Every structure is written in structure tokens, then in C-alpha cells.
Amino acid sequence: MDQGARATTVGGAASPPTVESAPRETPAMIRPPDRRRRRLAADLLVLAAVGVMLVAAVWAAFGAVQRVFYSPSAFVEQYLGLLADGRAADALAVPGVAVDSVDLAAAGLDDYASDALLRSTALSSLTDIEVISEERDGDTARVTMSYTAGGVAGKTSFDVAQSGTIGFAPTWAFAKSPLAVIELVVDGSPSFTVNGFDIEKVQVSPDGADADPLAALPLLAFSPGLYSVSVNTPIAVTSGVAVLSDSPLRGIPVSLTANPTPEFADTVQVRVDEFLTECATQQVLQPTACPFGYIVQDRIVSLPRWSIIEQPTIALEADGDGWRIPPTEGLAHIDVDVQSLYDGTITSVSEDVPFVLTGQITILPDGSVSIVVGGTDTT
């Protein structure tokens, strides 16, 4: 008999078998469709929130990258970093740094300026670089930086402008070149030194060898930068002067007057003494090319005999590329016999003859020195 049916007997007769139906699902066993939709919506909402957070994080990261690498401050900081690393050529290649004669003339500067100082060997140290502020105005910005240049603290503001984009990132260029012009006058030497770098005037002057030795020499210089100018040769020396280049496209006047080295001054004194002693060997009333002489109206009857009683004490004054001897007094002595044209009498003359000596000292291209002595006697 089928296990799912049972037979019962009522009144001796068998009743038909009954079939038990399978248990019916209760409402608790069925998940309503609206509940599934709510669960799906919640999951989608969570995913959307995560997506928004990811987008925000990516955008924040992109903004941070822009600030670090593509902002106006980052652009200026990279330029100063090149100077700090001594990479003058790379700093000069930064957009907006290099200038031409039109830019210089527009800024009221000499339209010819030498680039002799735009090299690594002429740079001073640059440290403690920090961004002070960044003021944006559309596609332009003013960035103010602080730094220490050659041990001197400074602050400079730079104007930059957007020059394009790389993808979504902006690129920048200096709206005003950070270069300045040192207008240097050196009196007393044809050469000078800037931050240990030796320069000849003829190398940087717009007029070359024909230049006025006291004309200002326009020299392009990086800003920021400390430039120490001095003269230190066997002939001339200075204690030097330092100037901070801290303003873009500005003229910086610098004047330097050299002093003779003690060795050079002693050499000139010896040369002048020798010259005057040689003059005294000429047995004439007016020694040729000498600063002293004697005039008589009568006839001389003996050869004049000269001697130097007091050698002039030589001082030197800077004069362009060379030196001059300012008017300096000396004293000679003459002995001579003179015959009167009136009565024929002979008189022995023995007199001190004061004189004034001047001189010009020229430094020749080969480094030698030319001394030209002149003057007038006081008789």
C-alpha cells in the first residue's frame, strides 16, 4: 500500500484513502518585491557615496599636485631652486627670464647689457627659500618669496602669467623678467671681480676698447642674488662692495674706486726718483722732458750742475683705467757760472729750484705700466 494513504474501517466497510497535502508557505517565507528594491537602492546609494568620495579624493589629489607642481608659487620656487643649485643656464631658460634690447629699453635701462654675470661661476649662495604669499587675479599672479642670498636675508615679489596648459594643468611664465641690471663704475682699474669671477672692462663694455673708462658698465644679474664687486690685482685693490639684486628689471648703480697696492705705490716712487735723478744728469738749464729748469738773461760760462735736494713724495689717484700723480712739490738745486752781458762780470749761481711734478700712469694691455711725468718749475 502507498505509504501516503491510510485505510480506516467504519462499520465494517473500508473508507477511501485520504491524501495529506504538502505544507503551504507562510507569508514569512516569501520576500516581498518592494523590500528587495529598498535593499538594492541602499546598496546603490552606498556605492554612489563611495564613488563621490573617490572622485573627491582624486580631485583633491589633483589640486594638491597642481599646488605643488603647477601653481604660480611652484613655478617661482622652481626658478629659485635652479639658482640655489647653481644652474644658471637652466634658470635663464625658464619662460620669461631672458630679455632683449626692447625689454631693457622699455624698462628705462641701457638697451645693451652684458650677460657676463649670467653664469654659475658668478652666482652667490641662495638658501632658506620660502613662499610668503600668492595673490591670484585671473590668469596672473604675484608671488612673494623670502630667501637668504649670500648670507643676506631678502624678499622679492615676482609677477607671473599663465602661458598655456599641459592637459588640465596650467603652465606659467614671468610677466616681468626677474633679471636686473647692475650699472657698475670702476675707477682705477681696467678689470674687476664679481663673486670671484674676473672680468675685463673691454669684455663687457658696449663700446669695447673705445669705451670711456669711467662710463657705467651695464651687467645683467639674476634676482635674487648677492653680488660682491671688488678689485684685487698686483696694482690695485679695494675692500669691495656687495649689492643685493632683489627687484626685477631695475637698475642698480654701483661705484667702486680702487686704491694702489703698497707695492705698486713703492714702485712708482722708485721710478719717479730714478727719473728725476736722471734729469739731474743733464748739464743744461732746461733738462729735456723734466719738470724743472732755470732761466738766466746773461751768458753761462760753465755747464750747469743739477742735483735733487728733495724728492717729491708721490701720491696716486685713480683715473679711469689708470692712475694720475696729482701736483706734487719737489726741490732741485743748480750750480752754474754766469757772465753779465752788461759789464762782463762772472757770478757763481747756487740756488735751490722748487718745482711741481705731475704724472699719468697707464696700464698697458700686456699688464706693464707706462709712467709719463710732467710739471712746471716755479721760477
Coordinates of C-alpha atoms in Angstrom, one line a residue:
M1 CA 0.0 0.0 0.0
D2 CA 1.1 3.5 -0.7
Q3 CA 2.8 5.0 2.4
G4 CA 1.0 8.3 1.9
A5 CA -2.5 6.7 2.4
R6 CA -4.2 5.1 5.3
A7 CA -7.3 2.9 5.3
T8 CA -9.9 3.1 8.1
T9 CA -12.8 0.8 8.6
V10 CA -16.1 2.2 9.7
G11 CA -18.9 -0.2 10.2
G12 CA -17.0 -3.0 8.6
A13 CA -16.5 -1.2 5.4
A14 CA -13.3 0.3 4.2
S15 CA -13.4 4.1 3.6
P16 CA -11.4 5.5 0.7
P17 CA -7.9 6.6 1.5
T18 CA -7.1 10.3 2.2
V19 CA -4.1 12.2 0.8
E20 CA -2.2 14.6 3.0
S21 CA -1.3 17.8 1.1
A22 CA 2.2 19.4 1.3
P23 CA 2.7 22.1 3.8
R24 CA 1.9 25.6 2.4
E25 CA 4.4 28.5 2.5
T26 CA 3.7 31.1 5.1
P27 CA 4.0 34.8 4.4
A28 CA 7.1 34.9 6.5
M29 CA 8.9 32.6 4.0
I30 CA 8.3 35.0 1.0
R31 CA 10.4 38.3 0.5
P32 CA 8.2 41.0 -0.9
P33 CA 9.5 42.7 -4.1
D34 CA 9.4 46.3 -2.5
R35 CA 11.8 45.2 0.2
R36 CA 14.3 43.8 -2.3
R37 CA 14.1 47.1 -4.2
R38 CA 14.8 49.1 -1.0
R39 CA 17.9 46.9 -0.3
L40 CA 19.2 47.4 -3.8
A41 CA 18.7 51.2 -3.6
A42 CA 20.6 51.2 -0.3
D43 CA 23.4 49.3 -1.9
L44 CA 23.5 51.6 -4.8
L45 CA 23.5 54.6 -2.5
V46 CA 26.5 53.3 -0.7
L47 CA 28.3 52.7 -4.0
A48 CA 27.4 56.2 -5.1
A49 CA 28.8 57.7 -1.9
V50 CA 32.0 55.7 -2.3
G51 CA 32.3 56.9 -5.9
V52 CA 31.8 60.5 -4.8
M53 CA 34.4 60.1 -2.2
L54 CA 36.8 58.6 -4.7
V55 CA 36.2 61.4 -7.1
A56 CA 36.7 64.0 -4.4
A57 CA 39.9 62.3 -3.3
V58 CA 41.2 62.2 -6.9
W59 CA 40.2 65.9 -7.4
A60 CA 41.9 66.8 -4.1
A61 CA 45.0 64.9 -5.1
F62 CA 44.9 66.7 -8.5
G63 CA 44.6 70.0 -6.7
A64 CA 47.5 69.2 -4.4
V65 CA 49.6 68.2 -7.4
Q66 CA 48.7 71.5 -9.1
R67 CA 49.7 73.4 -6.0
V68 CA 53.0 71.6 -5.6
F69 CA 54.0 71.4 -9.3
Y70 CA 51.8 73.7 -11.4
S71 CA 50.9 76.7 -9.3
P72 CA 52.4 80.2 -9.7
S73 CA 54.2 79.7 -6.4
A74 CA 55.6 76.4 -7.5
F75 CA 56.8 78.0 -10.8
V76 CA 58.7 80.7 -9.0
E77 CA 60.0 78.3 -6.4
Q78 CA 61.4 76.1 -9.1
Y79 CA 63.2 79.1 -10.6
L80 CA 64.8 80.0 -7.3
G81 CA 65.7 76.3 -6.8
L82 CA 67.7 76.4 -10.0
L83 CA 69.6 79.4 -8.8
A84 CA 70.2 77.7 -5.4
D85 CA 71.6 74.7 -7.3
G86 CA 73.9 76.9 -9.3
R87 CA 72.2 76.0 -12.6
A88 CA 72.4 79.5 -14.2
A89 CA 71.8 78.3 -17.8
D90 CA 68.6 76.4 -16.7
A91 CA 67.4 79.4 -14.8
L92 CA 67.9 81.6 -17.8
A93 CA 65.8 79.2 -19.9
V94 CA 62.8 79.5 -17.6
P95 CA 60.0 81.1 -19.6
G96 CA 60.0 84.9 -19.2
V97 CA 63.5 85.2 -17.7
A98 CA 65.6 86.1 -20.8
V99 CA 65.3 89.7 -22.1
D100 CA 66.3 91.6 -25.2
S101 CA 67.1 95.2 -26.0
V102 CA 63.4 96.1 -26.4
D103 CA 62.6 94.8 -22.9
L104 CA 65.5 96.7 -21.4
A105 CA 64.7 100.0 -23.2
A106 CA 61.0 99.7 -22.2
A107 CA 62.2 99.4 -18.5
G108 CA 64.3 102.5 -18.9
L109 CA 67.6 100.6 -18.8
D110 CA 70.6 100.5 -21.1
D111 CA 69.4 98.6 -24.2
Y112 CA 72.7 96.8 -24.3
A113 CA 73.7 94.9 -21.2
S114 CA 76.3 92.2 -20.9
D115 CA 75.3 88.7 -19.9
A116 CA 78.8 88.0 -18.3
L117 CA 77.2 87.5 -14.8
L118 CA 74.5 85.1 -16.0
R119 CA 76.7 82.1 -15.3
S120 CA 77.2 79.6 -12.5
T121 CA 80.6 80.9 -11.5
A122 CA 79.2 84.4 -10.8
L123 CA 76.3 83.2 -8.5
S124 CA 76.3 83.5 -4.8
S125 CA 74.6 81.1 -2.4
L126 CA 70.8 81.1 -2.2
T127 CA 69.1 79.3 0.8
D128 CA 66.1 79.4 3.1
I129 CA 63.7 79.8 0.1
E130 CA 60.0 80.1 1.2
V131 CA 56.7 81.3 -0.3
I132 CA 55.3 84.2 1.7
S133 CA 52.2 84.9 -0.4
E134 CA 50.4 84.3 -3.7
E135 CA 47.9 86.7 -5.0
R136 CA 45.9 85.5 -7.9
D137 CA 44.0 87.7 -10.4
G138 CA 42.6 85.5 -13.2
D139 CA 45.5 84.3 -15.3
T140 CA 48.0 86.4 -13.5
A141 CA 49.6 86.2 -10.1
R142 CA 52.0 88.0 -7.8
V143 CA 54.2 85.6 -5.8
T144 CA 56.3 87.0 -2.9
M145 CA 59.3 84.9 -1.8
S146 CA 61.8 85.2 1.1
Y147 CA 65.3 83.8 1.0
T148 CA 68.9 84.3 2.1
A149 CA 71.3 85.3 -0.6
G150 CA 75.0 85.2 0.2
G151 CA 74.1 85.4 3.9
V152 CA 71.8 88.4 3.4
A153 CA 68.1 88.0 4.1
G154 CA 65.8 89.3 1.3
K155 CA 62.3 89.4 -0.1
T156 CA 61.2 89.7 -3.7
S157 CA 57.8 89.8 -5.4
F158 CA 57.5 88.2 -8.9
D159 CA 54.8 88.8 -11.5
V160 CA 53.8 85.7 -13.4
A161 CA 51.1 85.0 -16.0
Q162 CA 49.6 81.7 -17.3
S163 CA 51.2 80.8 -20.6
G164 CA 49.3 77.7 -21.5
T165 CA 48.3 74.2 -20.2
I166 CA 49.6 70.7 -20.1
G167 CA 46.5 68.6 -20.1
F168 CA 44.4 70.1 -17.3
A169 CA 47.4 71.7 -15.6
P170 CA 48.3 75.4 -16.3
T171 CA 51.8 76.5 -17.3
W172 CA 53.3 79.8 -16.2
A173 CA 55.9 82.4 -17.3
F174 CA 57.3 85.5 -15.8
A175 CA 55.3 88.5 -16.8
K176 CA 58.3 90.7 -15.9
S177 CA 61.7 89.2 -16.2
P178 CA 63.4 88.7 -12.8
L179 CA 66.7 89.9 -14.2
A180 CA 68.1 93.2 -13.0
V181 CA 71.0 95.4 -14.4
I182 CA 74.0 96.3 -12.3
E183 CA 75.3 99.7 -13.6
L184 CA 78.9 99.4 -12.5
V185 CA 81.6 102.2 -12.5
V186 CA 85.1 101.1 -11.6
D187 CA 87.7 103.8 -11.2
G188 CA 91.4 102.9 -11.0
S189 CA 91.5 99.5 -12.8
P190 CA 90.7 98.0 -16.2
S191 CA 89.5 94.8 -14.5
F192 CA 87.4 93.8 -11.6
T193 CA 85.9 90.7 -9.9
V194 CA 82.3 89.8 -9.2
N195 CA 81.7 87.0 -6.7
G196 CA 85.2 85.8 -7.5
F197 CA 84.7 85.9 -11.3
D198 CA 87.3 88.1 -13.1
I199 CA 86.1 90.5 -15.8
E200 CA 87.9 92.9 -18.1
K201 CA 86.1 96.2 -18.8
V202 CA 86.6 95.8 -22.6
Q203 CA 84.9 92.5 -22.5
V204 CA 81.6 93.9 -21.2
S205 CA 81.5 97.5 -22.4
P206 CA 79.2 98.3 -25.3
D207 CA 82.0 100.3 -26.8
G208 CA 84.8 97.8 -26.3
A209 CA 88.3 99.2 -26.3
D210 CA 86.9 102.7 -27.2
A211 CA 84.8 103.0 -24.1
D212 CA 85.1 105.8 -21.6
P213 CA 86.8 104.1 -18.7
L214 CA 84.5 105.9 -16.3
A215 CA 81.3 105.0 -18.1
A216 CA 78.9 102.8 -16.3
L217 CA 79.1 99.1 -17.4
P218 CA 75.6 97.5 -17.7
L219 CA 75.6 94.0 -16.4
L220 CA 72.6 91.7 -16.3
A221 CA 72.2 89.9 -13.0
F222 CA 69.8 87.4 -11.6
S223 CA 67.2 88.4 -9.0
P224 CA 67.5 87.4 -6.3
G225 CA 71.2 87.3 -5.8
L226 CA 74.0 89.0 -3.9
Y227 CA 76.9 90.3 -6.0
S228 CA 80.2 91.3 -4.4
V229 CA 82.3 93.6 -6.6
S230 CA 86.0 94.2 -5.9
V231 CA 89.4 94.9 -7.4
N232 CA 92.3 92.7 -6.4
T233 CA 95.3 92.9 -8.7
P234 CA 99.0 93.5 -8.1
I235 CA 98.4 97.2 -8.9
A236 CA 95.0 98.0 -7.4
V237 CA 92.9 96.8 -4.6
T238 CA 89.6 97.6 -2.9
S239 CA 87.7 96.4 0.2
G240 CA 84.8 95.6 -2.2
V241 CA 81.1 96.4 -2.1
A242 CA 78.2 94.0 -2.0
V243 CA 74.8 94.7 -3.6
L244 CA 71.6 92.7 -3.3
S245 CA 69.7 92.3 -6.6
D246 CA 66.2 91.9 -5.4
S247 CA 63.9 93.8 -7.8
P248 CA 63.1 92.6 -11.3
L249 CA 64.1 94.8 -14.2
R250 CA 65.6 97.5 -12.1
G251 CA 68.9 99.4 -12.5
I252 CA 71.3 99.0 -9.6
P253 CA 74.1 101.7 -9.6
V254 CA 77.4 100.6 -8.1
S255 CA 80.5 102.7 -7.9
L256 CA 83.9 101.5 -6.9
T257 CA 87.2 103.4 -6.5
A258 CA 90.4 101.4 -6.3
N259 CA 93.5 102.1 -4.2
P260 CA 97.0 101.4 -5.3
T261 CA 98.7 98.5 -3.6
P262 CA 101.6 99.4 -1.3
E263 CA 103.9 97.5 -3.7
F264 CA 102.7 99.5 -6.7
A265 CA 103.0 102.8 -4.9
D266 CA 106.5 102.0 -3.9
T267 CA 107.4 101.0 -7.4
V268 CA 106.1 104.3 -8.8
Q269 CA 108.0 106.3 -6.2
V270 CA 111.2 104.5 -7.1
R271 CA 110.6 105.0 -10.8
V272 CA 110.0 108.8 -10.3
D273 CA 113.1 109.1 -8.1
E274 CA 115.1 107.5 -10.8
F275 CA 113.6 109.7 -13.5
L276 CA 114.4 112.9 -11.6
T277 CA 117.9 111.7 -10.8
E278 CA 118.4 111.1 -14.5
C279 CA 117.1 114.5 -15.2
A280 CA 119.7 116.0 -12.9
T281 CA 122.5 114.5 -15.0
Q282 CA 121.6 116.8 -18.0
Q283 CA 124.0 119.7 -17.9
V284 CA 121.7 122.2 -19.4
L285 CA 119.5 125.0 -18.0
Q286 CA 116.3 123.3 -19.2
P287 CA 116.7 119.5 -18.9
T288 CA 114.7 117.8 -21.6
A289 CA 111.2 116.4 -20.6
C290 CA 111.9 117.2 -17.0
P291 CA 109.7 119.2 -14.5
F292 CA 112.4 121.7 -13.5
G293 CA 114.7 124.2 -15.2
Y294 CA 116.4 127.6 -14.7
I295 CA 116.3 130.8 -16.7
V296 CA 119.1 133.4 -16.9
Q297 CA 119.3 136.6 -19.0
D298 CA 123.1 136.5 -19.2
R299 CA 125.7 134.2 -20.7
I300 CA 126.6 131.0 -18.9
V301 CA 130.3 130.2 -18.7
S302 CA 130.2 126.8 -17.1
L303 CA 128.0 123.8 -17.6
P304 CA 125.0 123.7 -15.2
R305 CA 125.2 121.1 -12.5
W306 CA 121.9 119.8 -11.1
S307 CA 121.0 117.8 -8.0
I308 CA 117.8 116.8 -6.4
I309 CA 117.5 118.2 -2.9
E310 CA 114.0 116.9 -2.0
Q311 CA 112.4 114.1 -4.0
P312 CA 108.6 114.6 -4.2
T313 CA 106.6 112.2 -2.1
I314 CA 104.3 110.6 -4.7
A315 CA 100.6 110.0 -4.1
L316 CA 98.4 108.2 -6.6
E317 CA 94.8 108.9 -7.5
A318 CA 92.5 106.6 -9.5
D319 CA 91.9 107.8 -13.0
G320 CA 89.6 105.6 -15.1
D321 CA 91.6 102.5 -16.1
G322 CA 94.9 104.0 -14.7
W323 CA 96.3 106.5 -12.2
R324 CA 97.5 110.0 -12.0
I325 CA 100.0 111.8 -9.9
P326 CA 98.5 115.0 -8.6
P327 CA 100.6 118.1 -8.5
T328 CA 103.5 117.3 -6.0
E329 CA 106.2 119.7 -4.9
G330 CA 109.9 118.8 -5.2
L331 CA 113.2 120.7 -4.8
A332 CA 116.2 120.7 -7.2
H333 CA 119.5 122.6 -6.9
I334 CA 121.6 124.3 -9.7
D335 CA 125.2 125.4 -9.7
V336 CA 126.3 127.5 -12.7
D337 CA 128.7 130.4 -13.5
V338 CA 127.0 133.3 -15.3
Q339 CA 128.8 136.2 -17.1
S340 CA 127.0 139.5 -17.2
L341 CA 126.2 140.8 -20.6
Y342 CA 126.3 144.3 -19.2
D343 CA 129.8 144.5 -17.7
G344 CA 131.3 141.0 -18.2
T345 CA 131.5 140.1 -14.6
I346 CA 131.1 136.4 -13.7
T347 CA 128.9 135.3 -10.9
S348 CA 128.6 131.9 -9.5
V349 CA 124.9 130.9 -9.1
S350 CA 124.0 128.3 -6.5
E351 CA 120.2 128.2 -6.0
D352 CA 117.5 125.8 -4.9
V353 CA 114.9 125.4 -7.6
P354 CA 111.4 124.4 -6.5
F355 CA 109.3 122.5 -9.0
V356 CA 105.9 120.9 -9.3
L357 CA 105.6 117.4 -10.7
T358 CA 102.5 115.7 -12.2
G359 CA 102.2 112.4 -13.9
Q360 CA 99.9 110.0 -15.7
I361 CA 100.2 106.2 -15.3
T362 CA 98.7 103.9 -17.9
I363 CA 98.2 100.2 -17.6
L364 CA 99.1 98.7 -20.9
P365 CA 97.3 95.7 -22.5
D366 CA 100.2 93.4 -21.6
G367 CA 100.0 94.4 -17.9
S368 CA 103.0 96.6 -18.0
V369 CA 102.9 100.2 -16.7
S370 CA 103.7 103.4 -18.5
I371 CA 104.6 106.5 -16.4
V372 CA 104.6 109.9 -18.0
V373 CA 106.0 112.6 -15.8
G374 CA 105.5 116.3 -16.4
G375 CA 105.2 119.6 -14.5
T376 CA 106.4 123.2 -14.4
D377 CA 109.1 124.9 -12.4
T378 CA 108.2 127.7 -10.1
T379 CA 110.9 130.2 -11.0

